[in-house]
Amino acid sequence: MQSPKGTFDILPYGADEPWKQAFLWQHLEKVIRETATDYGYGEIRTPIYERTELFSRGVGDSSDIVMKEMFTFLDRGERSISLRPEGTASVMRAFIENKMAQERPIHKFFYLGPMFRYERPQSGRYRQFYQFGIEAIGSPAAAQDAETIDLLWEICRRLGLKGLKLDINSVGDSASRLAYRESLQNYLRPYFDDLSQDSKTRFEKNPLRILDSKDPKDRKLLEGAPSILDSLSAEAKEHFDEVKTLLDKIQVPYTVNDRIVRGLDYYCKTVYEISADVLGAQNALGGGGRFDGLISSLGGPELPAVGFAAGIERILQTMLAQQAPIPAQRGPLLYLLPLGDDAKRTCFTLASHARHKGIAVEINLHAKKIQTGLQMASKLNARFCAIVGSEEISKGVVQLKDLESRQQEEVPIDSLIDLCLKRKESL
Ligand code: AMP
């Protein structure tokens, strides 16, 4: 049996690639949770499947995600259900459904979990992948946009990532976009026949998304295209200038890139992307922006919002490629190695008591030889190994070996737990 195409296992050991080791995921998740909490964001968990309609309305009928990439099926009650391809639509649905707007003026959420897209699997692109993201609802201020960027940047900094590129842009308000839409169409019209099939389809429906095209011929044509920044309304321009000023003040380095529009229809004003050059083709780590009209279009109150989503696999792959400092995988403090039935029973009880006191203990109930037991203890990264044979049982002691210094001492069984507690504190 094999896992479905585009999926992978995250394992405590034995992973075929380093980024699939569970302790790395735990480290990353801890940093995300701590940083998001420091910035005042609270965790939100939504179902991994929703009614399909939520995504067609929330992500957009014309987006690739909804048109080509959703895992959609009918449940036994003939309702159309989709595995979530992204987090924002579900967060907004939960926000509206739980009437959270009544609770406070500003709402800040973070989420973390699996997303599903039926894409062609390749390095850095999976069908079940993990994202974390944040959404800040209620504030139209440029400072709110800048705070989300600062948070993403800070998570990457705490994870030890280096040399990242932050591209920012403004897609303006609806008046700016309407003006730009026309000037982009005017520019592209003479080249229409040379555009890729996807871009031809987008020409009328959503020409801004042609800027997202990865097709090399499209990219060449786009080189001379007008800049959306020249179509910004005065208000949108002022907003963008303030975002840049605030980023300068907190020394988050960015590049203004007027080709960034983000794939989704609902963005307005600020949009941004963060990328790492070590990743090759799939180099985007995350991105986001402002989406003031989304909540009301889903039937909720008229509230502005801004947020981002970032991919966990790619962040881990970048950390490993850059040899970012990662806390070592913690092994047991004490490894019990009983030899003989009496010793096994005594050690079994001892292990249980020690674990109740919060000491990490592993016990080997199957070792025949001290040597293989010690090898296993080292493999597990244990700090101390207590060897207990029949002679030790009759004397009421254990032979305690420090696996780091290789020193061994005889310790009364009755004082082993206290000794471990003391050693634990001094580690
Ligand atoms: P998006 O929701 O498309 O803006 O994606 C945000 C981030 O999620 C990207 O920058 C990637 O890091 C990650 N991501 C998106 N799709 C995938 C995928 N199929 N496999 C792995 N990571 C992905």
Short mmCIF file of C-alpha atoms and ligand atoms in Angstrom, two decimals:
data_model
loop_
_atom_site.label_atom_id
_atom_site.label_comp_id
_atom_site.label_asym_id
_atom_site.label_seq_id
_atom_site.Cartn_x
_atom_site.Cartn_y
_atom_site.Cartn_z
CA MET A 1 0.00 0.00 0.00
CA GLN A 2 1.23 3.48 -0.82
CA SER A 3 0.08 6.88 0.35
CA PRO A 4 -1.98 8.76 -2.27
CA LYS A 5 -0.06 10.78 -4.86
CA GLY A 6 1.16 14.15 -3.56
CA THR A 7 0.90 13.20 0.14
CA PHE A 8 3.61 12.25 2.63
CA ASP A 9 4.11 10.97 6.16
CA ILE A 10 5.71 12.93 8.98
CA LEU A 11 7.54 10.45 11.19
CA PRO A 12 9.23 10.36 14.61
CA TYR A 13 12.16 8.54 12.92
CA GLY A 14 12.91 6.75 9.68
CA ALA A 15 11.77 9.59 7.38
CA ASP A 16 13.08 9.38 3.80
CA GLU A 17 13.74 13.14 3.71
CA PRO A 18 14.93 15.27 6.66
CA TRP A 19 12.05 17.78 6.49
CA LYS A 20 9.58 14.96 7.21
CA GLN A 21 10.87 14.51 10.79
CA ALA A 22 8.17 15.27 13.36
CA PHE A 23 10.43 17.12 15.80
CA LEU A 24 11.13 19.76 13.14
CA TRP A 25 7.42 20.30 12.62
CA GLN A 26 6.92 20.61 16.36
CA HIS A 27 9.68 23.21 16.58
CA LEU A 28 8.25 25.23 13.72
CA GLU A 29 4.71 25.04 15.07
CA LYS A 30 5.92 26.17 18.49
CA VAL A 31 7.68 29.22 17.01
CA ILE A 32 4.59 30.08 14.96
CA ARG A 33 2.26 29.80 17.96
CA GLU A 34 4.56 31.82 20.23
CA THR A 35 5.17 34.58 17.71
CA ALA A 36 1.52 34.88 16.71
CA THR A 37 0.60 35.07 20.41
CA ASP A 38 3.21 37.81 20.98
CA TYR A 39 1.49 39.81 18.23
CA GLY A 40 -1.95 39.31 19.77
CA TYR A 41 -3.32 36.67 17.38
CA GLY A 42 -5.49 33.87 18.81
CA GLU A 43 -5.71 30.39 17.36
CA ILE A 44 -8.72 29.41 15.25
CA ARG A 45 -9.40 25.84 14.10
CA THR A 46 -12.00 25.20 11.46
CA PRO A 47 -13.10 21.95 9.78
CA ILE A 48 -10.88 20.64 7.02
CA TYR A 49 -13.92 20.32 4.78
CA GLU A 50 -16.66 22.80 4.03
CA ARG A 51 -19.55 23.16 1.64
CA THR A 52 -18.08 23.66 -1.83
CA GLU A 53 -20.05 26.88 -2.23
CA LEU A 54 -17.95 28.58 0.46
CA PHE A 55 -14.83 28.26 -1.67
CA SER A 56 -16.49 29.16 -4.96
CA ARG A 57 -17.76 32.35 -3.33
CA GLY A 58 -14.83 33.01 -1.00
CA VAL A 59 -11.87 32.10 -3.20
CA GLY A 60 -13.53 32.93 -6.51
CA ASP A 61 -15.12 30.88 -9.29
CA SER A 62 -12.52 31.97 -11.80
CA SER A 63 -9.48 31.11 -9.71
CA ASP A 64 -7.32 28.09 -10.61
CA ILE A 65 -7.82 26.80 -7.08
CA VAL A 66 -11.58 26.51 -7.49
CA MET A 67 -11.67 25.71 -11.19
CA LYS A 68 -9.00 23.03 -11.35
CA GLU A 69 -7.60 22.13 -7.97
CA MET A 70 -10.31 21.28 -5.46
CA PHE A 71 -10.96 17.88 -3.98
CA THR A 72 -14.75 17.93 -4.32
CA PHE A 73 -17.19 15.11 -3.67
CA LEU A 74 -20.82 14.46 -2.80
CA ASP A 75 -21.40 13.23 0.74
CA ARG A 76 -23.97 10.55 1.47
CA GLY A 77 -26.61 13.25 1.75
CA GLU A 78 -25.79 14.41 -1.81
CA ARG A 79 -24.26 17.68 -0.56
CA SER A 80 -21.25 19.00 -2.43
CA ILE A 81 -18.29 19.06 -0.05
CA SER A 82 -14.70 20.19 -0.67
CA LEU A 83 -11.52 19.68 1.27
CA ARG A 84 -10.27 23.16 2.11
CA PRO A 85 -7.75 24.43 -0.47
CA GLU A 86 -6.80 27.41 1.74
CA GLY A 87 -7.67 28.84 5.14
CA THR A 88 -9.16 32.30 4.67
CA ALA A 89 -12.65 31.35 3.46
CA SER A 90 -13.21 29.02 6.42
CA VAL A 91 -11.95 31.57 8.94
CA MET A 92 -14.32 34.19 7.53
CA ARG A 93 -17.21 31.69 7.54
CA ALA A 94 -16.50 30.87 11.20
CA PHE A 95 -16.18 34.56 12.07
CA ILE A 96 -19.56 35.35 10.50
CA GLU A 97 -21.36 32.22 11.73
CA ASN A 98 -20.22 32.71 15.32
CA LYS A 99 -21.22 36.39 15.22
CA MET A 100 -17.80 37.33 16.50
CA ALA A 101 -18.08 40.88 15.15
CA GLN A 102 -20.25 41.67 18.17
CA GLU A 103 -17.48 40.78 20.60
CA ARG A 104 -14.83 43.39 19.79
CA PRO A 105 -13.85 45.89 17.10
CA ILE A 106 -10.63 44.18 15.99
CA HIS A 107 -10.13 40.43 15.57
CA LYS A 108 -6.83 38.70 15.03
CA PHE A 109 -6.62 34.99 14.26
CA PHE A 110 -3.96 32.51 13.31
CA TYR A 111 -4.41 28.99 11.97
CA LEU A 112 -2.21 26.07 11.13
CA GLY A 113 -3.12 22.85 9.38
CA PRO A 114 -3.44 20.78 6.22
CA MET A 115 -4.78 22.19 2.95
CA PHE A 116 -5.64 20.21 -0.18
CA ARG A 117 -5.11 21.07 -3.82
CA TYR A 118 -5.19 18.74 -6.78
CA GLU A 119 -1.95 19.97 -8.34
CA ARG A 120 0.83 18.22 -10.21
CA PRO A 121 3.06 17.02 -7.37
CA GLN A 122 6.73 18.04 -7.49
CA SER A 123 9.37 19.18 -5.07
CA GLY A 124 7.76 21.87 -2.88
CA ARG A 125 4.29 21.17 -4.29
CA TYR A 126 1.99 18.57 -2.74
CA ARG A 127 -1.68 17.67 -2.78
CA GLN A 128 -1.95 17.68 0.98
CA PHE A 129 0.31 20.41 2.31
CA TYR A 130 0.40 22.46 5.48
CA GLN A 131 -0.10 26.16 5.84
CA PHE A 132 -0.13 28.59 8.67
CA GLY A 133 -1.77 31.90 8.24
CA ILE A 134 -3.21 34.91 10.00
CA GLU A 135 -6.18 37.16 9.45
CA ALA A 136 -6.70 40.58 11.03
CA ILE A 137 -10.28 41.79 10.75
CA GLY A 138 -11.71 45.22 11.46
CA SER A 139 -8.89 47.66 10.79
CA PRO A 140 -8.55 49.62 7.54
CA ALA A 141 -5.23 51.11 8.74
CA ALA A 142 -1.98 50.75 6.85
CA ALA A 143 -0.44 49.85 10.21
CA GLN A 144 -2.50 46.68 10.22
CA ASP A 145 -1.07 45.65 6.85
CA ALA A 146 2.44 46.42 8.12
CA GLU A 147 1.84 44.41 11.30
CA THR A 148 0.97 41.28 9.32
CA ILE A 149 4.13 41.66 7.23
CA ASP A 150 6.19 42.25 10.37
CA LEU A 151 4.76 39.09 11.93
CA LEU A 152 5.59 36.94 8.90
CA TRP A 153 9.08 38.43 8.80
CA GLU A 154 9.56 37.86 12.54
CA ILE A 155 8.51 34.20 12.33
CA CYS A 156 11.09 33.69 9.59
CA ARG A 157 13.71 35.54 11.66
CA ARG A 158 13.02 33.43 14.76
CA LEU A 159 13.31 30.32 12.62
CA GLY A 160 16.76 31.45 11.53
CA LEU A 161 15.95 31.98 7.83
CA LYS A 162 18.29 34.24 5.91
CA GLY A 163 18.40 36.10 2.62
CA LEU A 164 14.63 36.12 2.13
CA LYS A 165 13.06 38.44 -0.38
CA LEU A 166 9.97 40.44 0.49
CA ASP A 167 8.10 41.89 -2.49
CA ILE A 168 5.30 44.33 -1.84
CA ASN A 169 2.84 46.04 -4.14
CA SER A 170 -0.50 47.78 -4.11
CA VAL A 171 -3.37 46.70 -6.32
CA GLY A 172 -5.31 49.78 -5.23
CA ASP A 173 -9.01 50.11 -4.55
CA SER A 174 -11.72 49.15 -7.03
CA ALA A 175 -11.44 52.48 -8.90
CA SER A 176 -7.67 52.02 -9.30
CA ARG A 177 -8.13 48.44 -10.49
CA LEU A 178 -10.77 49.41 -13.01
CA ALA A 179 -8.46 52.06 -14.46
CA TYR A 180 -5.54 49.63 -14.55
CA ARG A 181 -7.60 46.85 -16.05
CA GLU A 182 -8.26 49.05 -19.02
CA SER A 183 -4.70 50.22 -19.52
CA LEU A 184 -3.40 46.63 -19.22
CA GLN A 185 -5.94 45.40 -21.77
CA ASN A 186 -5.01 48.26 -24.10
CA TYR A 187 -1.36 47.33 -23.80
CA LEU A 188 -1.93 43.58 -24.36
CA ARG A 189 -4.56 43.78 -27.11
CA PRO A 190 -2.07 43.98 -30.03
CA TYR A 191 -0.30 40.85 -28.65
CA PHE A 192 -3.48 38.92 -27.90
CA ASP A 193 -2.77 36.10 -30.38
CA ASP A 194 0.66 35.50 -28.83
CA LEU A 195 -0.68 35.07 -25.30
CA SER A 196 -0.90 31.64 -23.65
CA GLN A 197 -4.28 29.95 -23.64
CA ASP A 198 -4.76 30.69 -19.91
CA SER A 199 -3.94 34.34 -20.40
CA LYS A 200 -6.34 34.59 -23.35
CA THR A 201 -9.12 33.29 -21.09
CA ARG A 202 -8.17 35.81 -18.43
CA PHE A 203 -8.00 38.74 -20.84
CA GLU A 204 -11.68 39.59 -20.43
CA LYS A 205 -12.48 37.85 -17.15
CA ASN A 206 -9.63 39.03 -14.98
CA PRO A 207 -6.75 40.59 -16.91
CA LEU A 208 -4.78 41.44 -13.75
CA ARG A 209 -4.13 37.78 -13.22
CA ILE A 210 -2.22 37.63 -16.50
CA LEU A 211 0.55 39.29 -14.46
CA ASP A 212 0.74 36.04 -12.44
CA SER A 213 1.43 33.97 -15.56
CA LYS A 214 4.46 31.70 -15.37
CA ASP A 215 4.49 31.18 -19.16
CA PRO A 216 7.86 32.48 -20.50
CA LYS A 217 6.30 34.06 -23.61
CA ASP A 218 3.67 35.85 -21.51
CA ARG A 219 6.40 37.02 -19.16
CA LYS A 220 8.37 38.50 -22.05
CA LEU A 221 5.29 40.34 -23.34
CA LEU A 222 4.56 41.66 -19.88
CA GLU A 223 7.96 43.33 -19.56
CA GLY A 224 6.71 46.51 -21.19
CA ALA A 225 3.28 46.47 -19.53
CA PRO A 226 2.11 49.55 -17.63
CA SER A 227 2.52 49.57 -13.85
CA ILE A 228 -0.51 49.30 -11.60
CA LEU A 229 1.18 51.82 -9.33
CA ASP A 230 0.52 54.50 -11.98
CA SER A 231 -3.22 53.82 -11.73
CA LEU A 232 -3.56 54.11 -7.94
CA SER A 233 -6.16 56.50 -6.59
CA ALA A 234 -4.86 59.18 -4.20
CA GLU A 235 -6.21 57.28 -1.20
CA ALA A 236 -4.70 53.96 -2.27
CA LYS A 237 -1.36 55.63 -2.93
CA GLU A 238 -1.37 57.29 0.50
CA HIS A 239 -2.16 53.93 2.11
CA PHE A 240 0.70 52.24 0.27
CA ASP A 241 3.14 55.05 1.17
CA GLU A 242 2.21 54.64 4.83
CA VAL A 243 2.80 50.86 4.71
CA LYS A 244 6.27 51.49 3.25
CA THR A 245 7.07 54.19 5.83
CA LEU A 246 6.10 51.86 8.68
CA LEU A 247 8.16 48.98 7.27
CA ASP A 248 11.13 51.37 7.00
CA LYS A 249 10.64 52.38 10.62
CA ILE A 250 10.77 48.79 11.86
CA GLN A 251 13.57 47.96 9.42
CA VAL A 252 11.83 45.24 7.50
CA PRO A 253 13.58 45.27 4.11
CA TYR A 254 11.31 45.08 1.06
CA THR A 255 11.30 45.59 -2.69
CA VAL A 256 8.40 47.24 -4.45
CA ASN A 257 7.41 44.87 -7.24
CA ASP A 258 4.52 46.08 -9.35
CA ARG A 259 4.10 42.64 -10.97
CA ILE A 260 2.84 41.04 -7.75
CA VAL A 261 -0.95 40.85 -7.87
CA ARG A 262 -1.60 37.52 -6.08
CA GLY A 263 -3.84 34.91 -7.64
CA LEU A 264 -7.08 35.65 -5.87
CA ASP A 265 -9.76 38.06 -6.95
CA TYR A 266 -10.55 39.55 -3.58
CA TYR A 267 -7.29 41.39 -2.87
CA CYS A 268 -7.17 45.19 -2.67
CA LYS A 269 -4.49 47.70 -1.71
CA THR A 270 -1.46 45.99 -0.17
CA VAL A 271 -0.29 42.62 -1.51
CA TYR A 272 2.99 40.89 -0.68
CA GLU A 273 5.03 37.76 -1.15
CA ILE A 274 8.03 36.35 0.58
CA SER A 275 10.43 33.99 -1.19
CA ALA A 276 13.66 32.09 -0.64
CA ASP A 277 16.19 31.62 -3.43
CA VAL A 278 17.41 28.23 -2.16
CA LEU A 279 14.20 26.51 -3.21
CA GLY A 280 14.46 26.58 -6.99
CA ALA A 281 11.23 26.80 -9.00
CA GLN A 282 8.79 26.65 -6.08
CA ASN A 283 10.44 29.49 -4.19
CA ALA A 284 7.41 31.29 -2.72
CA LEU A 285 7.20 30.78 1.04
CA GLY A 286 4.06 32.76 1.60
CA GLY A 287 2.05 35.77 0.70
CA GLY A 288 -0.95 37.80 1.54
CA GLY A 289 -2.61 41.14 1.43
CA ARG A 290 -5.70 43.15 2.14
CA PHE A 291 -9.18 41.96 1.21
CA ASP A 292 -11.71 44.52 2.40
CA GLY A 293 -14.74 43.22 0.51
CA LEU A 294 -14.52 39.51 1.28
CA ILE A 295 -16.46 39.31 4.55
CA SER A 296 -19.45 41.22 3.22
CA SER A 297 -19.45 39.19 0.01
CA LEU A 298 -19.82 36.07 2.16
CA GLY A 299 -22.87 37.56 3.87
CA GLY A 300 -21.08 39.08 6.85
CA PRO A 301 -20.70 42.66 8.06
CA GLU A 302 -18.86 45.28 6.03
CA LEU A 303 -15.44 44.88 7.66
CA PRO A 304 -11.94 45.28 6.23
CA ALA A 305 -9.39 42.50 6.63
CA VAL A 306 -5.78 41.66 5.89
CA GLY A 307 -3.78 38.46 6.23
CA PHE A 308 -1.31 36.00 4.79
CA ALA A 309 -0.71 32.28 4.36
CA ALA A 310 2.64 30.52 4.26
CA GLY A 311 3.71 26.99 3.38
CA ILE A 312 5.26 24.92 6.16
CA GLU A 313 7.06 22.34 3.96
CA ARG A 314 8.90 25.05 2.04
CA ILE A 315 9.87 26.87 5.20
CA LEU A 316 11.30 23.66 6.66
CA GLN A 317 13.11 22.88 3.42
CA THR A 318 14.62 26.37 3.47
CA MET A 319 15.69 25.99 7.10
CA LEU A 320 17.47 22.73 6.31
CA ALA A 321 19.07 24.08 3.13
CA GLN A 322 20.37 27.09 5.07
CA GLN A 323 21.39 24.99 8.06
CA ALA A 324 19.31 27.16 10.38
CA PRO A 325 19.85 26.34 14.07
CA ILE A 326 17.28 23.78 15.18
CA PRO A 327 16.97 22.49 18.75
CA ALA A 328 18.15 18.88 18.95
CA GLN A 329 15.58 16.12 19.10
CA ARG A 330 15.04 15.39 22.80
CA GLY A 331 15.66 11.83 23.92
CA PRO A 332 14.67 10.22 27.24
CA LEU A 333 16.54 11.43 30.32
CA LEU A 334 16.65 7.90 31.67
CA TYR A 335 16.88 4.61 29.80
CA LEU A 336 16.16 1.57 31.97
CA LEU A 337 17.89 -1.62 31.04
CA PRO A 338 16.67 -4.49 33.23
CA LEU A 339 18.15 -7.97 32.81
CA GLY A 340 16.05 -10.77 34.26
CA ASP A 341 12.43 -11.06 35.33
CA ASP A 342 12.75 -9.49 38.79
CA ALA A 343 14.66 -6.54 37.39
CA LYS A 344 12.04 -6.07 34.65
CA ARG A 345 9.23 -5.90 37.20
CA THR A 346 11.14 -3.47 39.42
CA CYS A 347 12.09 -1.28 36.46
CA PHE A 348 8.55 -1.31 35.08
CA THR A 349 7.29 0.16 38.36
CA LEU A 350 10.21 2.58 38.55
CA ALA A 351 9.54 3.81 35.00
CA SER A 352 5.92 4.48 35.82
CA HIS A 353 6.78 6.39 39.03
CA ALA A 354 9.47 8.44 37.30
CA ARG A 355 7.14 9.34 34.41
CA HIS A 356 4.51 10.49 36.91
CA LYS A 357 7.13 12.96 38.18
CA GLY A 358 7.65 14.31 34.67
CA ILE A 359 10.88 12.47 33.87
CA ALA A 360 11.15 11.17 30.30
CA VAL A 361 11.91 7.46 30.66
CA GLU A 362 12.26 4.63 28.19
CA ILE A 363 12.49 1.03 29.28
CA ASN A 364 13.91 -1.89 27.34
CA LEU A 365 12.01 -5.02 28.33
CA HIS A 366 13.55 -7.18 25.62
CA ALA A 367 17.30 -6.71 25.84
CA LYS A 368 19.35 -9.88 26.15
CA LYS A 369 22.76 -8.20 26.24
CA ILE A 370 23.95 -5.01 27.93
CA GLN A 371 25.81 -3.97 24.79
CA THR A 372 22.78 -3.94 22.46
CA GLY A 373 20.74 -2.20 25.16
CA LEU A 374 23.36 0.54 25.48
CA GLN A 375 23.46 0.96 21.71
CA MET A 376 19.70 1.46 21.65
CA ALA A 377 19.96 3.99 24.50
CA SER A 378 22.51 6.00 22.49
CA LYS A 379 20.41 5.75 19.35
CA LEU A 380 17.46 7.23 21.23
CA ASN A 381 19.67 10.07 22.46
CA ALA A 382 19.12 9.05 26.11
CA ARG A 383 21.20 10.90 28.68
CA PHE A 384 21.50 8.23 31.40
CA CYS A 385 21.19 4.48 31.23
CA ALA A 386 20.39 2.45 34.38
CA ILE A 387 21.56 -1.13 34.11
CA VAL A 388 19.75 -3.45 36.52
CA GLY A 389 20.75 -7.12 36.77
CA SER A 390 19.90 -9.71 39.42
CA GLU A 391 22.91 -8.71 41.51
CA GLU A 392 21.76 -5.06 41.53
CA ILE A 393 18.26 -6.14 42.54
CA SER A 394 19.56 -8.06 45.54
CA LYS A 395 21.69 -5.04 46.58
CA GLY A 396 18.87 -2.54 45.88
CA VAL A 397 21.02 -0.49 43.44
CA VAL A 398 21.39 0.32 39.75
CA GLN A 399 24.50 0.94 37.66
CA LEU A 400 23.89 4.42 36.29
CA LYS A 401 25.87 5.28 33.17
CA ASP A 402 26.14 8.85 31.94
CA LEU A 403 26.02 8.38 28.18
CA GLU A 404 27.65 11.75 27.55
CA SER A 405 30.66 11.50 29.90
CA ARG A 406 30.66 7.66 29.74
CA GLN A 407 31.10 7.59 33.54
CA GLN A 408 29.31 5.00 35.63
CA GLU A 409 28.27 5.06 39.28
CA GLU A 410 26.31 2.80 41.61
CA VAL A 411 23.11 4.45 42.81
CA PRO A 412 20.50 3.13 45.31
CA ILE A 413 17.25 2.39 43.46
CA ASP A 414 15.28 4.38 46.03
CA SER A 415 17.15 7.58 45.25
CA LEU A 416 17.20 7.23 41.44
CA ILE A 417 14.11 9.34 40.80
CA ASP A 418 15.32 12.20 43.02
CA LEU A 419 18.70 12.08 41.35
CA CYS A 420 17.08 12.26 37.90
CA LEU A 421 14.96 15.21 38.98
CA LYS A 422 18.11 17.03 40.14
CA ARG A 423 19.97 16.24 36.92
CA LYS A 424 16.96 17.33 34.88
CA GLU A 425 17.02 20.73 36.54
CA SER A 426 20.71 21.21 35.93
CA LEU A 427 20.56 20.27 32.23
P1 AMP B 1 -1.31 30.52 -1.62
O1 AMP B 1 -2.43 30.15 -0.69
O2 AMP B 1 -1.44 29.90 -2.97
O3 AMP B 1 -1.03 31.98 -1.65
O4 AMP B 1 0.01 29.84 -1.03
C1 AMP B 1 0.68 30.33 0.09
C2 AMP B 1 1.88 29.46 0.32
O5 AMP B 1 1.48 28.12 0.57
C3 AMP B 1 2.81 29.34 -0.87
O6 AMP B 1 3.72 30.41 -0.89
C4 AMP B 1 3.50 28.03 -0.60
O7 AMP B 1 4.54 28.19 0.34
C5 AMP B 1 2.41 27.23 0.04
N1 AMP B 1 1.76 26.35 -0.96
C6 AMP B 1 0.74 26.63 -1.79
N2 AMP B 1 0.39 25.56 -2.51
C7 AMP B 1 1.20 24.55 -2.14
C8 AMP B 1 1.33 23.18 -2.51
N3 AMP B 1 0.55 22.60 -3.41
N4 AMP B 1 2.31 22.45 -1.89
C9 AMP B 1 3.11 23.00 -0.96
N5 AMP B 1 3.02 24.28 -0.56
C10 AMP B 1 2.08 25.06 -1.14
#
